[in-house]
Amino acid sequence: MPSLLLVEDNEDILVMLYAFFEPLGYELDCARNGRAGLEQALAGHFDCLVLDVMLPGMDGITLCRTLREKHNCRTPIIMLTARDTVPDRVLGLESGADDYLIKPFALKELEARIRALIRARERGGGGGTGGAGGELRYADVVLDVPGHRVSRQGREVRLSPTGFRILCELMRVAPALVPREELEHTLWGDEPPGGSALRTHIHEVRQALDKPFDQPLLQTVSHVGYRLACDKDRA
């Protein structure tokens, strides 16, 4: 059965999560602060990590970034937080989280997102390299698939695992368009989380890929999908 590490210091939320997930057959472990969460995440083998952002000892953003950058941990991570602004969500994703859920949240939605992350990882996507081996290039962007690295004009572009997979899918067909439904299916299978999840991840990619540079590449085609296009390829 799926195993989850819950890193949460709120006793009431922990009790609620245990009461919901254990009857469904999930194996649960928990940590009450960020440093304990780091130790348990590195010592155990979990299918998904559920991190609160506001934690004593080490906050969830720092914990996530430490796992991704220092320890190369690719276990799917979903963050829970009361912070509901776009910059807060993007910060969570840029730290390496795969998904982000706002408190108060519906337990069924949390479980659906966890299942989607676990399925994506089993398909070789979530928390992994983002696809088949090789290097993808478009315009001045280079995406190293096995190395899980992106650069533009020789400068590193830092993305969350989900952001990396989005960019990988767009670069495979650039400058062609990827329909929104196709992108959601690639990321989450037949049960996409809905709401603003994809838009938030697209915003993260745009902030990292376009904002520091003169020419924007990531285009939104309203109600249809997304594509990468430089000046020579724009319609």
Coordinates of C-alpha atoms in Angstrom, one line a residue:
M1 CA 0.0 0.0 0.0
P2 CA 1.1 3.6 -0.5
S3 CA 3.3 5.0 2.3
L4 CA 3.1 8.7 3.3
L5 CA 5.3 10.9 5.5
L6 CA 3.2 13.7 7.1
V7 CA 5.3 16.6 8.2
E8 CA 2.8 18.7 10.2
D9 CA 3.0 20.3 13.7
N10 CA -0.8 20.8 14.1
E11 CA -2.2 18.0 16.2
D12 CA -5.7 18.4 15.0
I13 CA -4.7 18.2 11.3
L14 CA -2.6 15.1 12.0
V15 CA -5.5 13.4 13.7
M16 CA -7.7 14.2 10.8
L17 CA -5.2 12.9 8.2
Y18 CA -4.7 9.6 10.2
A19 CA -8.4 9.1 10.5
F20 CA -8.9 9.6 6.8
F21 CA -5.9 7.8 5.3
E22 CA -5.4 4.8 7.6
P23 CA -8.8 3.2 6.8
L24 CA -8.0 3.5 3.1
G25 CA -4.9 1.3 3.6
Y26 CA -2.2 4.0 3.5
E27 CA 0.9 3.4 5.7
L28 CA 1.6 6.6 7.6
D29 CA 4.5 8.1 9.5
C30 CA 4.7 11.6 10.8
A31 CA 7.1 14.3 12.0
R32 CA 6.2 17.3 14.1
N33 CA 9.0 19.7 12.9
G34 CA 11.1 20.3 9.8
R35 CA 14.3 18.8 11.0
A36 CA 12.7 15.6 12.1
G37 CA 10.9 15.5 8.8
L38 CA 14.2 15.8 6.9
E39 CA 15.7 12.9 8.9
Q40 CA 12.7 10.7 8.4
A41 CA 12.4 11.5 4.7
L42 CA 16.0 10.5 4.2
A43 CA 15.9 7.4 6.4
G44 CA 12.6 6.0 5.0
H45 CA 11.1 4.9 1.7
F46 CA 7.9 6.8 1.1
D47 CA 5.7 7.1 -1.9
C48 CA 4.8 10.7 -1.2
L49 CA 5.7 13.5 1.3
V50 CA 3.0 15.8 2.6
L51 CA 4.7 19.0 4.0
D52 CA 3.2 21.9 5.9
V53 CA 4.9 25.2 5.0
M54 CA 4.9 26.7 8.5
L55 CA 7.0 24.3 10.6
P56 CA 9.1 24.8 13.7
G57 CA 12.9 24.1 13.4
M58 CA 12.9 24.2 9.5
D59 CA 10.1 25.6 7.4
G60 CA 8.6 23.5 4.7
I61 CA 10.1 25.6 1.9
T62 CA 13.6 25.1 3.3
L63 CA 12.9 21.4 3.9
C64 CA 11.7 20.8 0.4
R65 CA 14.6 22.7 -1.2
T66 CA 17.1 20.8 1.0
L67 CA 15.7 17.4 0.0
R68 CA 15.7 18.3 -3.7
E69 CA 19.0 20.2 -4.0
K70 CA 21.3 18.8 -1.3
H71 CA 20.1 15.2 -1.2
N72 CA 18.6 14.7 -4.7
C73 CA 15.4 13.3 -3.2
R74 CA 12.9 12.7 -6.0
T75 CA 10.0 11.5 -3.9
P76 CA 6.8 13.3 -4.9
I77 CA 6.1 16.3 -2.5
I78 CA 2.8 18.1 -1.9
M79 CA 2.7 21.2 0.3
L80 CA -0.1 22.3 2.6
T81 CA -0.4 25.9 3.5
A82 CA -2.8 28.7 4.4
R83 CA -0.9 31.1 2.1
D84 CA -3.0 31.6 -1.0
T85 CA -1.2 34.2 -3.1
V86 CA 0.3 33.3 -6.5
P87 CA 3.8 34.3 -5.3
D88 CA 3.5 32.0 -2.3
R89 CA 2.4 29.1 -4.5
V90 CA 5.2 29.7 -7.0
L91 CA 7.7 29.9 -4.2
G92 CA 6.6 26.4 -3.0
L93 CA 6.8 25.0 -6.5
E94 CA 10.2 26.6 -7.1
S95 CA 11.5 25.0 -3.9
G96 CA 10.8 21.6 -5.6
A97 CA 7.3 20.7 -4.6
D98 CA 5.2 18.8 -7.1
D99 CA 1.9 20.2 -5.9
Y100 CA 0.4 22.8 -3.6
L101 CA -2.9 22.6 -1.6
I102 CA -4.5 25.5 0.2
K103 CA -5.8 25.1 3.8
P104 CA -8.6 24.4 4.5
F105 CA -8.6 21.5 2.0
A106 CA -10.9 18.7 1.2
L107 CA -9.5 15.3 2.2
K108 CA -10.7 13.6 -0.9
E109 CA -9.0 16.2 -3.1
L110 CA -5.7 15.7 -1.1
E111 CA -6.0 12.0 -1.7
A112 CA -6.7 12.5 -5.4
R113 CA -3.6 14.7 -5.8
I114 CA -1.5 12.2 -3.9
R115 CA -2.7 9.3 -6.1
A116 CA -2.0 11.4 -9.2
L117 CA 1.6 12.1 -8.0
I118 CA 2.2 8.5 -7.2
R119 CA 0.9 7.3 -10.5
A120 CA 3.0 9.8 -12.4
R121 CA 6.1 8.6 -10.6
E122 CA 5.3 5.0 -11.4
R123 CA 5.0 6.0 -15.1
G124 CA 8.5 7.4 -14.8
G125 CA 7.4 11.0 -14.7
G126 CA 6.7 12.5 -11.3
G127 CA 9.8 13.1 -9.2
G128 CA 12.0 11.6 -11.9
T129 CA 13.8 12.8 -14.9
G130 CA 10.7 14.0 -16.8
G131 CA 10.9 11.6 -19.7
A132 CA 13.1 9.7 -22.0
G133 CA 16.8 10.3 -22.1
G134 CA 18.6 12.9 -24.2
E135 CA 18.9 16.7 -24.6
L136 CA 16.1 18.9 -25.9
R137 CA 16.8 22.3 -27.5
Y138 CA 14.6 25.1 -28.6
A139 CA 15.6 28.7 -29.2
D140 CA 18.2 29.5 -26.5
V141 CA 16.8 26.9 -24.1
V142 CA 18.6 23.6 -23.4
L143 CA 16.9 20.9 -21.4
D144 CA 19.0 18.0 -20.1
V145 CA 16.5 15.2 -19.5
P146 CA 18.6 12.7 -17.6
G147 CA 20.3 15.4 -15.6
H148 CA 17.1 17.1 -14.8
R149 CA 18.6 20.5 -15.7
V150 CA 17.5 23.5 -17.7
S151 CA 19.5 26.5 -18.9
R152 CA 18.7 29.5 -21.0
Q153 CA 21.5 31.6 -22.5
G154 CA 23.8 29.5 -20.4
R155 CA 22.0 30.5 -17.2
E156 CA 20.4 27.9 -14.9
V157 CA 16.6 27.8 -14.9
R158 CA 15.3 26.3 -11.7
L159 CA 12.0 24.5 -11.9
S160 CA 10.0 22.1 -9.7
P161 CA 9.7 18.5 -10.9
T162 CA 6.3 19.2 -12.3
G163 CA 7.5 22.4 -13.9
F164 CA 10.3 20.5 -15.5
R165 CA 7.9 17.9 -16.9
I166 CA 5.7 20.7 -18.4
L167 CA 8.7 22.3 -20.1
C168 CA 9.9 18.9 -21.3
E169 CA 6.5 18.3 -23.0
L170 CA 6.4 21.7 -24.5
M171 CA 10.0 21.5 -25.8
R172 CA 9.4 18.1 -27.4
V173 CA 7.0 19.6 -29.9
A174 CA 8.0 23.3 -30.0
P175 CA 6.8 25.5 -31.5
A176 CA 3.7 23.4 -31.9
L177 CA 0.9 23.7 -29.3
V178 CA 0.2 21.2 -26.5
P179 CA -3.5 21.1 -25.7
R180 CA -4.4 21.7 -22.1
E181 CA -6.2 18.4 -21.7
E182 CA -3.2 16.5 -23.1
L183 CA -0.8 18.3 -20.7
E184 CA -3.0 17.5 -17.7
H185 CA -3.2 13.9 -18.7
T186 CA 0.6 13.7 -19.1
L187 CA 1.0 15.1 -15.6
W188 CA -1.8 13.5 -13.6
G189 CA -3.4 10.7 -15.7
D190 CA -7.1 10.3 -15.8
E191 CA -7.7 12.2 -12.5
P192 CA -6.3 15.8 -12.9
P193 CA -6.6 17.8 -9.7
G194 CA -8.6 20.5 -11.4
G195 CA -8.9 24.1 -10.2
S196 CA -5.9 26.3 -10.8
A197 CA -3.3 23.5 -10.4
L198 CA -2.0 23.6 -14.0
R199 CA -2.3 27.4 -14.2
T200 CA -0.1 27.7 -11.1
H201 CA 2.5 25.4 -12.6
I202 CA 2.5 27.3 -15.9
H203 CA 3.0 30.5 -14.0
E204 CA 6.0 29.0 -12.2
V205 CA 7.5 27.9 -15.6
R206 CA 6.9 31.4 -17.1
Q207 CA 8.4 33.2 -14.1
A208 CA 11.6 31.0 -14.3
L209 CA 11.9 30.7 -18.0
D210 CA 10.8 34.1 -19.3
K211 CA 10.9 36.8 -16.6
P212 CA 14.7 37.1 -16.3
F213 CA 15.1 37.3 -20.1
D214 CA 14.2 39.8 -22.8
Q215 CA 12.2 37.6 -25.1
P216 CA 9.2 35.6 -23.7
L217 CA 8.8 32.1 -25.0
L218 CA 5.9 30.5 -23.2
Q219 CA 2.6 31.3 -24.8
T220 CA -1.0 30.6 -23.5
V221 CA -3.5 30.0 -26.3
S222 CA -6.7 30.9 -24.5
H223 CA -9.1 27.9 -23.8
V224 CA -6.8 25.7 -26.0
G225 CA -3.3 25.0 -24.5
Y226 CA 0.3 26.2 -24.3
R227 CA 3.3 26.4 -26.5
L228 CA 6.9 27.7 -26.8
A229 CA 7.5 30.1 -29.6
C230 CA 10.3 32.5 -30.4
D231 CA 9.8 35.5 -32.8
K232 CA 10.5 33.6 -36.0
D233 CA 7.9 30.9 -35.1
R234 CA 5.1 33.2 -33.9
A235 CA 2.0 33.2 -36.1

